[in-house]
Coordinates of C-alpha atoms and ligand atoms in Angstrom, one line a residue:
M1 CA -22.0 89.6 42.4
K2 CA -23.6 89.1 45.8
K3 CA -20.4 88.9 47.8
L4 CA -18.9 92.0 46.0
I5 CA -22.1 94.0 46.7
L6 CA -21.8 93.1 50.4
S7 CA -18.3 94.3 50.4
V8 CA -19.4 97.7 49.1
F9 CA -21.4 98.1 52.3
L10 CA -18.2 97.6 54.3
C11 CA -17.1 100.9 52.8
S12 CA -13.5 99.8 52.8
S13 CA -11.4 100.1 49.7
L14 CA -9.2 97.5 51.2
A15 CA -12.1 95.0 51.4
L16 CA -13.1 96.0 47.9
T17 CA -9.6 95.3 46.6
A18 CA -9.4 92.0 48.5
L19 CA -12.7 90.8 47.1
A20 CA -12.4 92.3 43.6
A21 CA -11.3 89.0 42.1
E22 CA -13.5 86.3 43.7
K23 CA -12.3 82.8 44.2
A24 CA -13.5 79.5 42.9
T25 CA -12.3 75.9 43.1
V26 CA -12.7 73.5 40.3
V27 CA -11.5 70.0 41.3
V28 CA -10.6 68.0 38.2
D29 CA -10.8 64.3 39.3
A30 CA -9.3 62.1 36.6
S31 CA -9.0 59.2 39.1
Q32 CA -12.7 58.5 38.5
P33 CA -13.0 58.8 34.7
G34 CA -16.5 59.2 33.3
P35 CA -18.1 58.1 30.0
Q36 CA -16.9 59.0 26.5
I37 CA -18.0 62.4 25.3
S38 CA -19.5 61.4 22.0
R39 CA -18.2 63.6 19.2
H40 CA -21.8 63.6 17.9
I41 CA -22.8 66.2 20.5
Y42 CA -20.9 68.6 18.2
G43 CA -23.4 68.1 15.4
H44 CA -25.1 70.7 13.2
F45 CA -28.4 71.3 11.5
A46 CA -29.1 72.6 8.0
E47 CA -32.8 73.1 7.1
H48 CA -34.3 74.4 3.9
L49 CA -35.0 77.7 5.7
G50 CA -34.0 81.2 4.7
H51 CA -30.4 81.2 3.5
C52 CA -29.1 78.2 5.3
I53 CA -28.9 76.0 2.3
Y54 CA -29.4 78.4 -0.6
G55 CA -26.8 81.1 -0.6
G56 CA -25.3 79.7 2.7
I57 CA -24.0 76.2 1.7
W58 CA -25.2 75.9 -1.9
V59 CA -24.8 78.5 -4.7
G60 CA -24.9 76.1 -7.6
P61 CA -22.0 75.2 -10.0
E62 CA -22.7 78.2 -12.2
S63 CA -22.3 80.8 -9.4
S64 CA -19.6 83.5 -9.5
I65 CA -19.1 82.7 -5.8
P66 CA -16.1 80.4 -5.6
N67 CA -17.5 76.9 -5.3
T68 CA -16.8 73.2 -5.7
D69 CA -19.6 71.5 -7.6
G70 CA -22.0 74.1 -6.3
Y71 CA -20.8 74.2 -2.6
R72 CA -19.2 77.4 -1.4
N73 CA -15.5 76.9 -0.9
D74 CA -15.2 79.3 2.1
I75 CA -18.0 77.4 3.9
V76 CA -16.4 74.0 3.2
E77 CA -13.1 75.1 4.5
A78 CA -14.6 76.7 7.6
L79 CA -16.6 73.6 8.4
K80 CA -13.7 71.2 7.9
E81 CA -11.6 73.2 10.4
I82 CA -14.1 72.5 13.3
R83 CA -14.5 68.8 12.4
I84 CA -18.3 68.6 12.2
P85 CA -19.3 65.0 13.2
N86 CA -22.8 64.9 11.8
L87 CA -25.3 67.1 9.9
R88 CA -29.0 67.0 10.3
W89 CA -31.2 67.7 7.2
P90 CA -33.6 68.6 5.6
G91 CA -35.5 70.0 8.6
G92 CA -37.0 70.8 11.1
C93 CA -40.6 71.6 10.2
F94 CA -39.6 71.4 6.6
A95 CA -38.8 67.7 6.9
D96 CA -42.4 66.8 7.5
E97 CA -43.4 68.5 4.2
Y98 CA -40.5 67.3 2.2
H99 CA -41.0 64.6 -0.5
W100 CA -37.5 63.4 -1.4
R101 CA -38.4 62.3 -4.9
D102 CA -38.9 65.9 -5.8
G103 CA -35.2 66.4 -5.1
I104 CA -33.5 63.8 -7.4
G105 CA -32.8 63.7 -11.1
P106 CA -31.8 66.5 -13.4
R107 CA -32.1 69.8 -11.5
E108 CA -33.8 71.7 -14.2
S109 CA -36.7 69.2 -14.3
R110 CA -37.3 69.0 -10.5
P111 CA -40.7 70.3 -9.4
K112 CA -41.0 73.5 -7.4
M113 CA -42.9 73.7 -4.2
I114 CA -43.9 76.4 -1.6
N115 CA -41.9 76.4 1.6
T116 CA -45.0 77.1 3.6
H117 CA -43.2 77.1 7.0
W118 CA -40.4 79.5 6.1
G119 CA -41.5 82.6 4.3
G120 CA -43.7 81.0 1.7
V121 CA -40.8 81.2 -0.8
V122 CA -40.4 78.9 -3.8
E123 CA -38.3 75.8 -3.1
D124 CA -36.9 74.6 -6.4
N125 CA -35.5 71.4 -5.0
S126 CA -32.1 72.0 -6.5
F127 CA -30.5 70.9 -3.3
G128 CA -31.7 67.3 -2.8
T129 CA -30.6 63.9 -1.6
H130 CA -27.5 63.7 -3.8
E131 CA -26.4 67.3 -3.1
F132 CA -26.8 66.7 0.6
L133 CA -25.0 63.4 0.8
N134 CA -22.2 64.5 -1.5
F135 CA -21.8 67.6 0.7
C136 CA -21.4 65.4 3.8
E137 CA -18.7 63.5 2.0
L138 CA -17.0 66.7 1.0
I139 CA -16.8 68.1 4.5
G140 CA -16.2 64.7 6.1
T141 CA -19.3 64.5 8.2
E142 CA -21.9 61.8 8.9
P143 CA -25.4 62.5 7.5
Y144 CA -28.4 62.6 9.8
I145 CA -31.5 62.5 7.7
C146 CA -34.9 63.4 9.1
G147 CA -37.8 61.5 7.3
N148 CA -41.3 62.8 6.8
V149 CA -43.9 61.3 9.1
G150 CA -46.3 64.3 9.2
S151 CA -47.3 64.4 5.5
G152 CA -45.4 61.4 4.1
T153 CA -46.1 57.7 3.9
V154 CA -44.4 54.6 5.2
E155 CA -43.7 53.6 1.6
E156 CA -42.0 56.9 0.8
M157 CA -39.7 56.8 3.8
S158 CA -38.9 53.1 3.3
K159 CA -38.0 53.8 -0.4
W160 CA -35.8 56.7 0.6
V161 CA -33.7 54.4 2.8
E162 CA -33.6 51.8 -0.1
Y163 CA -32.6 54.5 -2.6
I164 CA -29.7 55.8 -0.4
T165 CA -28.3 52.6 1.1
F166 CA -29.1 49.5 -1.0
D167 CA -26.3 48.1 -3.1
G168 CA -28.1 45.4 -5.0
E169 CA -30.6 45.3 -7.8
S170 CA -33.8 47.0 -6.8
P171 CA -36.1 49.7 -8.3
M172 CA -34.8 52.4 -5.9
A173 CA -31.1 51.4 -6.1
N174 CA -31.4 51.4 -9.9
L175 CA -33.0 54.8 -9.9
R176 CA -30.1 56.1 -7.8
R177 CA -27.7 54.7 -10.4
E178 CA -29.7 56.3 -13.2
N179 CA -29.2 59.6 -11.3
G180 CA -25.4 59.2 -11.4
R181 CA -24.5 57.4 -8.1
D182 CA -23.5 53.8 -8.4
K183 CA -22.5 52.9 -4.9
P184 CA -24.8 53.5 -2.0
W185 CA -24.1 56.0 0.7
Q186 CA -23.7 55.1 4.3
V187 CA -26.3 56.7 6.5
K188 CA -26.4 55.9 10.2
F189 CA -28.6 58.6 11.8
W190 CA -32.2 58.4 10.7
G191 CA -34.9 60.6 12.3
V192 CA -38.4 59.3 12.2
G193 CA -40.3 62.6 11.9
N194 CA -39.7 66.0 13.6
E195 CA -41.6 67.8 16.3
N196 CA -44.6 65.5 15.8
W197 CA -46.3 67.1 18.7
G198 CA -46.3 70.4 16.7
C199 CA -45.4 71.2 13.1
G200 CA -44.8 67.5 12.3
G201 CA -48.5 66.6 12.5
N202 CA -49.8 67.9 15.9
M203 CA -50.0 64.3 17.1
T204 CA -50.6 63.0 20.6
A205 CA -47.7 61.1 22.2
E206 CA -49.7 57.9 22.0
F207 CA -50.5 58.3 18.3
Y208 CA -46.9 59.3 17.4
S209 CA -45.5 56.3 19.3
D210 CA -47.6 54.0 17.2
Q211 CA -46.6 55.8 14.0
Y212 CA -43.0 55.6 15.0
R213 CA -43.3 51.8 15.4
R214 CA -44.9 51.5 12.0
Y215 CA -42.5 53.8 10.1
A216 CA -39.4 52.4 11.8
T217 CA -40.4 48.8 10.9
Y218 CA -39.9 49.6 7.2
C219 CA -36.7 51.5 7.5
R220 CA -34.5 48.6 6.7
D221 CA -30.8 47.9 7.2
Y222 CA -29.3 47.0 3.8
G223 CA -25.9 45.3 3.6
D224 CA -23.6 46.6 6.2
N225 CA -25.6 49.9 6.6
H226 CA -27.1 49.9 10.1
L227 CA -29.6 52.6 10.8
W228 CA -29.6 54.3 14.2
K229 CA -33.2 55.4 14.4
I230 CA -34.1 58.5 16.3
A231 CA -37.7 59.0 17.5
G232 CA -39.2 62.5 17.7
G233 CA -39.0 63.3 21.4
P234 CA -40.3 66.0 23.7
N235 CA -40.6 69.7 23.4
S236 CA -38.6 71.2 26.3
G237 CA -40.3 70.2 29.6
D238 CA -43.0 67.8 28.2
Y239 CA -42.1 64.9 30.5
R240 CA -45.4 63.1 29.7
W241 CA -44.3 62.8 26.0
T242 CA -41.0 61.1 27.1
E243 CA -42.8 58.8 29.5
T244 CA -45.3 57.7 26.8
L245 CA -42.6 57.3 24.2
M246 CA -40.3 55.3 26.5
K247 CA -43.3 53.0 27.4
Q248 CA -44.2 52.4 23.8
I249 CA -40.9 52.3 21.9
N250 CA -38.2 51.3 24.4
G251 CA -35.7 49.1 22.5
R252 CA -37.0 50.0 19.1
A253 CA -35.0 53.2 18.6
W254 CA -31.3 54.2 19.0
G255 CA -32.4 57.4 20.6
I256 CA -35.1 60.0 21.3
S257 CA -34.7 63.7 20.6
L258 CA -35.2 66.8 22.7
H259 CA -35.8 70.3 21.3
H260 CA -35.1 73.2 23.5
Y261 CA -34.5 76.8 22.5
T262 CA -33.3 79.7 24.6
V263 CA -35.7 82.5 24.0
P264 CA -35.0 85.4 26.4
K265 CA -38.4 87.1 26.3
G266 CA -40.4 83.9 25.5
W267 CA -42.6 83.0 22.6
G268 CA -45.3 85.6 23.2
P269 CA -46.3 88.4 20.8
G270 CA -44.0 91.0 22.5
G271 CA -41.0 89.6 20.7
K272 CA -38.2 87.3 21.7
G273 CA -35.5 89.9 22.4
S274 CA -32.9 91.4 20.2
A275 CA -29.8 89.4 19.3
T276 CA -27.5 92.4 19.7
D277 CA -29.3 95.1 21.7
F278 CA -30.0 93.7 25.1
T279 CA -29.8 94.8 28.8
E280 CA -27.9 93.0 31.5
E281 CA -31.3 91.7 32.8
E282 CA -32.0 90.1 29.4
Y283 CA -28.5 88.6 29.5
V284 CA -29.0 87.0 32.9
I285 CA -32.4 85.7 31.8
T286 CA -30.8 84.3 28.7
M287 CA -28.2 82.4 30.8
E288 CA -30.9 81.3 33.3
K289 CA -32.9 79.8 30.4
C290 CA -29.7 78.3 28.9
F291 CA -29.0 76.5 32.2
M292 CA -32.4 75.0 32.1
M293 CA -30.9 72.5 29.7
D294 CA -29.3 70.8 32.7
E295 CA -32.6 70.3 34.5
L296 CA -34.4 69.2 31.3
I297 CA -31.8 66.6 30.6
T298 CA -31.7 65.4 34.2
R299 CA -35.5 65.0 34.4
H300 CA -36.0 63.5 30.9
T301 CA -33.2 61.0 31.4
E302 CA -34.6 60.0 34.9
I303 CA -37.7 58.9 33.0
M304 CA -35.5 57.1 30.4
D305 CA -33.6 55.4 33.2
K306 CA -36.9 53.8 34.5
Y307 CA -37.4 52.0 31.2
D308 CA -33.8 51.7 30.1
P309 CA -31.6 51.4 33.2
K310 CA -28.6 50.3 31.2
K311 CA -28.7 53.5 29.2
R312 CA -28.8 51.8 25.8
M313 CA -30.9 54.6 24.3
A314 CA -29.3 58.0 23.5
F315 CA -30.9 61.3 24.4
C316 CA -30.4 63.5 21.3
V317 CA -30.7 67.2 21.7
D318 CA -31.1 67.6 18.0
E319 CA -32.3 71.2 18.1
W320 CA -30.9 73.8 20.6
G321 CA -29.6 77.3 20.7
A322 CA -30.7 80.9 21.1
W323 CA -33.7 82.2 19.3
Y324 CA -34.0 86.0 19.0
D325 CA -36.0 88.5 16.9
V326 CA -34.8 88.5 13.3
E327 CA -32.3 91.2 12.3
P328 CA -34.3 94.4 11.4
G329 CA -35.1 94.6 7.8
T330 CA -34.8 90.8 7.1
N331 CA -37.5 88.4 6.1
P332 CA -39.2 87.3 9.4
G333 CA -39.7 83.8 7.9
F334 CA -35.9 83.4 7.4
L335 CA -34.9 83.6 11.1
Y336 CA -31.6 85.5 10.4
Q337 CA -30.1 86.8 13.6
Q338 CA -26.7 88.1 14.7
N339 CA -24.5 86.3 17.2
T340 CA -22.6 88.0 20.0
L341 CA -20.2 87.1 22.9
R342 CA -23.4 86.3 24.9
D343 CA -24.1 83.4 22.4
A344 CA -20.5 82.1 22.9
L345 CA -21.0 82.0 26.6
L346 CA -24.4 80.2 26.1
C347 CA -22.8 77.7 23.7
A348 CA -19.8 76.8 25.9
S349 CA -22.1 76.5 29.0
T350 CA -24.4 74.2 27.0
F351 CA -21.4 72.0 26.0
N352 CA -20.4 71.8 29.6
I353 CA -23.9 70.6 30.5
F354 CA -23.7 68.0 27.6
H355 CA -20.4 66.8 28.9
K356 CA -21.8 66.4 32.4
H357 CA -24.6 64.2 30.9
A358 CA -22.3 62.3 28.5
D359 CA -23.7 59.0 29.7
R360 CA -27.0 59.7 27.9
V361 CA -26.5 62.7 25.6
R362 CA -24.8 61.2 22.6
L363 CA -25.9 63.5 19.9
A364 CA -26.8 67.2 19.6
N365 CA -27.4 69.6 16.8
I366 CA -27.2 73.4 17.2
A367 CA -29.9 75.3 15.2
Q368 CA -28.6 76.1 12.7
M369 CA -25.4 75.9 10.7
V370 CA -25.4 79.0 8.4
N371 CA -27.5 82.2 8.5
V372 CA -30.3 80.8 10.7
L373 CA -30.8 81.2 14.4
Q374 CA -27.6 80.6 16.5
A375 CA -25.6 80.2 13.3
I376 CA -21.9 79.5 13.4
I377 CA -21.4 81.2 10.0
L378 CA -23.1 84.2 8.4
T379 CA -22.9 85.0 4.7
K380 CA -23.6 88.0 2.5
D381 CA -23.1 87.3 -1.2
D382 CA -19.5 86.2 -1.5
Q383 CA -18.6 87.2 2.0
M384 CA -18.5 85.0 5.1
V385 CA -18.3 85.8 8.8
L386 CA -17.4 83.3 11.5
T387 CA -19.5 84.0 14.6
P388 CA -18.4 83.8 18.2
T389 CA -20.4 80.5 18.4
Y390 CA -18.2 79.1 15.6
H391 CA -15.1 79.9 17.7
V392 CA -16.5 77.9 20.6
Y393 CA -16.9 74.9 18.4
N394 CA -13.3 75.3 17.3
M395 CA -12.1 75.6 20.9
Y396 CA -14.2 72.7 22.2
K397 CA -13.4 70.2 19.3
V398 CA -10.6 68.8 21.6
H399 CA -13.3 67.2 23.7
Q400 CA -14.7 65.1 20.8
D401 CA -14.7 61.4 21.7
A402 CA -12.5 62.1 24.7
T403 CA -13.2 60.5 28.1
Q404 CA -15.1 62.8 30.5
I405 CA -13.3 63.8 33.7
P406 CA -15.7 64.7 36.5
V407 CA -15.3 68.2 37.9
E408 CA -16.5 69.5 41.2
L409 CA -17.2 73.2 41.5
D410 CA -17.3 75.6 44.4
V411 CA -17.9 78.9 42.7
P412 CA -19.3 82.4 43.5
Q413 CA -22.7 83.5 42.3
Y414 CA -23.3 86.1 39.6
S415 CA -26.3 88.0 40.7
L416 CA -28.5 90.7 39.3
G417 CA -31.6 91.8 41.2
S418 CA -33.3 88.7 42.4
R419 CA -31.6 86.4 39.9
S420 CA -28.5 84.5 40.8
L421 CA -26.5 82.0 38.8
P422 CA -23.2 80.2 39.3
A423 CA -20.6 82.5 37.8
V424 CA -18.4 79.7 36.6
N425 CA -19.2 76.4 34.9
A426 CA -16.6 73.9 33.6
S427 CA -15.9 70.5 32.2
A428 CA -12.8 68.4 31.5
S429 CA -11.8 65.4 29.4
R430 CA -8.8 63.2 28.5
D431 CA -8.2 62.5 24.8
A432 CA -6.8 59.3 23.2
E433 CA -3.3 60.6 23.5
G434 CA -3.7 61.2 27.2
T435 CA -3.9 65.0 26.9
V436 CA -6.2 66.6 29.4
H437 CA -8.4 69.6 28.5
V438 CA -10.2 71.8 30.9
S439 CA -12.9 74.2 29.7
L440 CA -14.1 77.1 31.9
V441 CA -16.7 79.7 31.4
N442 CA -17.1 82.9 33.5
I443 CA -20.6 84.3 32.8
D444 CA -20.1 87.3 35.1
P445 CA -19.9 90.3 32.8
E446 CA -17.8 92.4 35.2
N447 CA -15.7 90.3 37.6
D448 CA -12.6 88.2 36.9
I449 CA -12.5 85.1 39.1
D450 CA -9.4 83.5 40.6
I451 CA -9.6 79.8 40.0
V452 CA -7.7 77.0 41.7
C453 CA -8.0 73.5 40.1
P454 CA -6.7 70.7 42.3
L455 CA -5.8 68.0 39.8
R456 CA -6.4 64.4 40.9
G457 CA -5.0 61.6 38.7
V458 CA -3.5 64.2 36.2
K459 CA 0.3 64.5 35.8
A460 CA 1.0 67.8 34.0
A461 CA 4.2 69.6 33.3
K462 CA 2.9 72.4 31.2
V463 CA -0.2 74.2 30.4
S464 CA -1.3 76.2 27.4
G465 CA -4.7 77.7 26.5
Q466 CA -7.1 79.6 24.3
I467 CA -9.6 82.3 25.3
L468 CA -12.6 83.9 23.7
T469 CA -13.7 87.2 25.2
A470 CA -14.5 90.8 24.3
D471 CA -15.0 94.2 26.0
R472 CA -18.7 93.8 26.1
L473 CA -21.3 91.1 25.9
D474 CA -22.9 92.4 22.7
V475 CA -19.7 92.5 20.7
H476 CA -20.1 90.6 17.4
N477 CA -18.4 89.9 14.1
T478 CA -19.7 91.8 11.1
F479 CA -18.8 91.8 7.4
E480 CA -17.1 95.1 8.0
N481 CA -15.3 93.9 11.2
P482 CA -15.1 90.1 11.1
Q483 CA -12.4 89.8 13.8
A484 CA -14.1 91.5 16.8
V485 CA -14.4 88.2 18.7
V486 CA -11.8 85.6 17.8
L487 CA -9.8 83.0 19.6
K488 CA -6.6 84.2 21.3
E489 CA -3.8 82.5 23.0
F490 CA -4.2 82.4 26.8
S491 CA -0.9 82.0 28.6
K492 CA -1.9 83.1 32.1
A493 CA -2.7 79.7 33.6
K494 CA 0.1 78.2 35.6
L495 CA 0.8 75.0 37.6
N496 CA 1.7 75.9 41.2
K497 CA 4.2 74.1 43.4
N498 CA 1.4 71.9 44.7
G499 CA 0.7 70.8 41.2
E500 CA -2.6 72.7 41.1
L501 CA -3.7 74.6 38.0
V502 CA -4.2 78.3 38.9
L503 CA -5.5 81.1 36.8
T504 CA -7.6 84.3 36.8
L505 CA -10.6 83.7 34.6
P506 CA -11.5 87.0 33.0
A507 CA -15.1 88.3 33.2
K508 CA -17.3 87.1 30.3
S509 CA -14.9 84.6 28.9
V510 CA -14.5 81.1 27.7
V511 CA -11.1 79.4 28.2
T512 CA -9.9 75.9 27.3
L513 CA -6.6 74.8 28.8
T514 CA -4.4 72.0 27.6
L515 CA -2.4 70.0 30.2
Q516 CA 0.5 68.0 29.1
Ligands
AHR601 O1 -35.0 75.5 13.8 C1 -36.2 76.1 13.4 C2 -37.4 75.3 13.7 O2 -37.5 75.1 15.0 C3 -37.4 73.9 13.2 O3 -37.8 73.8 11.8 C4 -38.4 73.2 14.0 O4 -38.1 71.8 14.2 C5 -38.3 74.0 15.3 O5 -39.5 74.3 15.8

């Protein structure tokens, strides 16, 4: 920390003691309530990639792993606990190669294909439309389907919508009935392609915009099912893509997407960085790149504001998270990586950014749910481990659909070499019962920070809380030691005589406080 380093030069142990815990102020101003924090920013993503679907979610009804109709019981329980609002499927890059008719009907007669993007393995299509939509019903989440623009046809996408959502007599609705499902499913979120600037067809923004208009036209609303169409938006800082899309499709989509991954060492041939074996410099770079999300959302939504000043369209960060080198010895095409306390700090900081932009960011999906990239759950045969990122989802679920409360921060910097970041980030909300929750992240790996939160428009008599932390940034949960990073009660926050919330926020920790 800059201030602490300066104090060392004072060579006074008194000065050191006095400055050891730095001070921060976080004003929580409920007198000026903000927009609703959509629960859909807590969405997830399950692609046909590595062991996300197969082995992760789906083991099939004949498996010796305890399951309900083929879905792992342990996964179902874990997902229910964190109240997943929506689940994006079947990809990702896989979506633009997926032909949904291969994944319906008797499983044994479904055709096999090569998963060219992800390891070149055989995809036997045993997890298809019915399996996905029934899974969503089982865990109580809304499906978010991504249709194939890159290698599919308008007719194929149009018929998929009809197959899933039409209640009357039609070739597709009748086919669904033949396959065992009488009533249609409700599907709201519908993606029209994925990364169409890249794996989804390498299109120009102009060409994709036209394709979007064409495909979206034939994705119909049947009965009371209303599709919320999501156009394939930009890759990270591609502002031109957003500008073009907004010019061409404004008003024709519910939202546009953004994909942004945090890759500590970048996409070059030297590797992205290890998930568990990293230096403090790599850590600070990771957090710096994570904080870029704020700038990306700000700049993309400024462009959206020009065309859509009433903010009707949503900005959907439907792929985000940390992307590291795969775990040594695993298939490079399966993107299996571990998940440490660093990822929890990244995840909570990203949620605080999403909360800040709740007026536009109304949907987000971490990549990915099980066994892939910044997974919330890892599995090995019949074992399951909840990652630190899972615990952040559990801790932050109190913010789902709550009203954002603006926060104003005056915080010290966490500095390393020439890099310097705000040590603390935060957000707050008030839920439907009137309970206020304040979430705070201290990214500084060494220094606790004394926090004072003046509360405006909040009457609180008691405070309770939860904390996620560990001794080191690289601590992670393993199959041998699954409880290394878990949520614990945090009872050190108090309300002082001025009615302010006061606490010492431990180094490298995430805390959520409940004020009643
Ligand atoms: O999440 C992994 C991949 O990252 C997705 O398939 C793709 O959309 C993105 O490039």
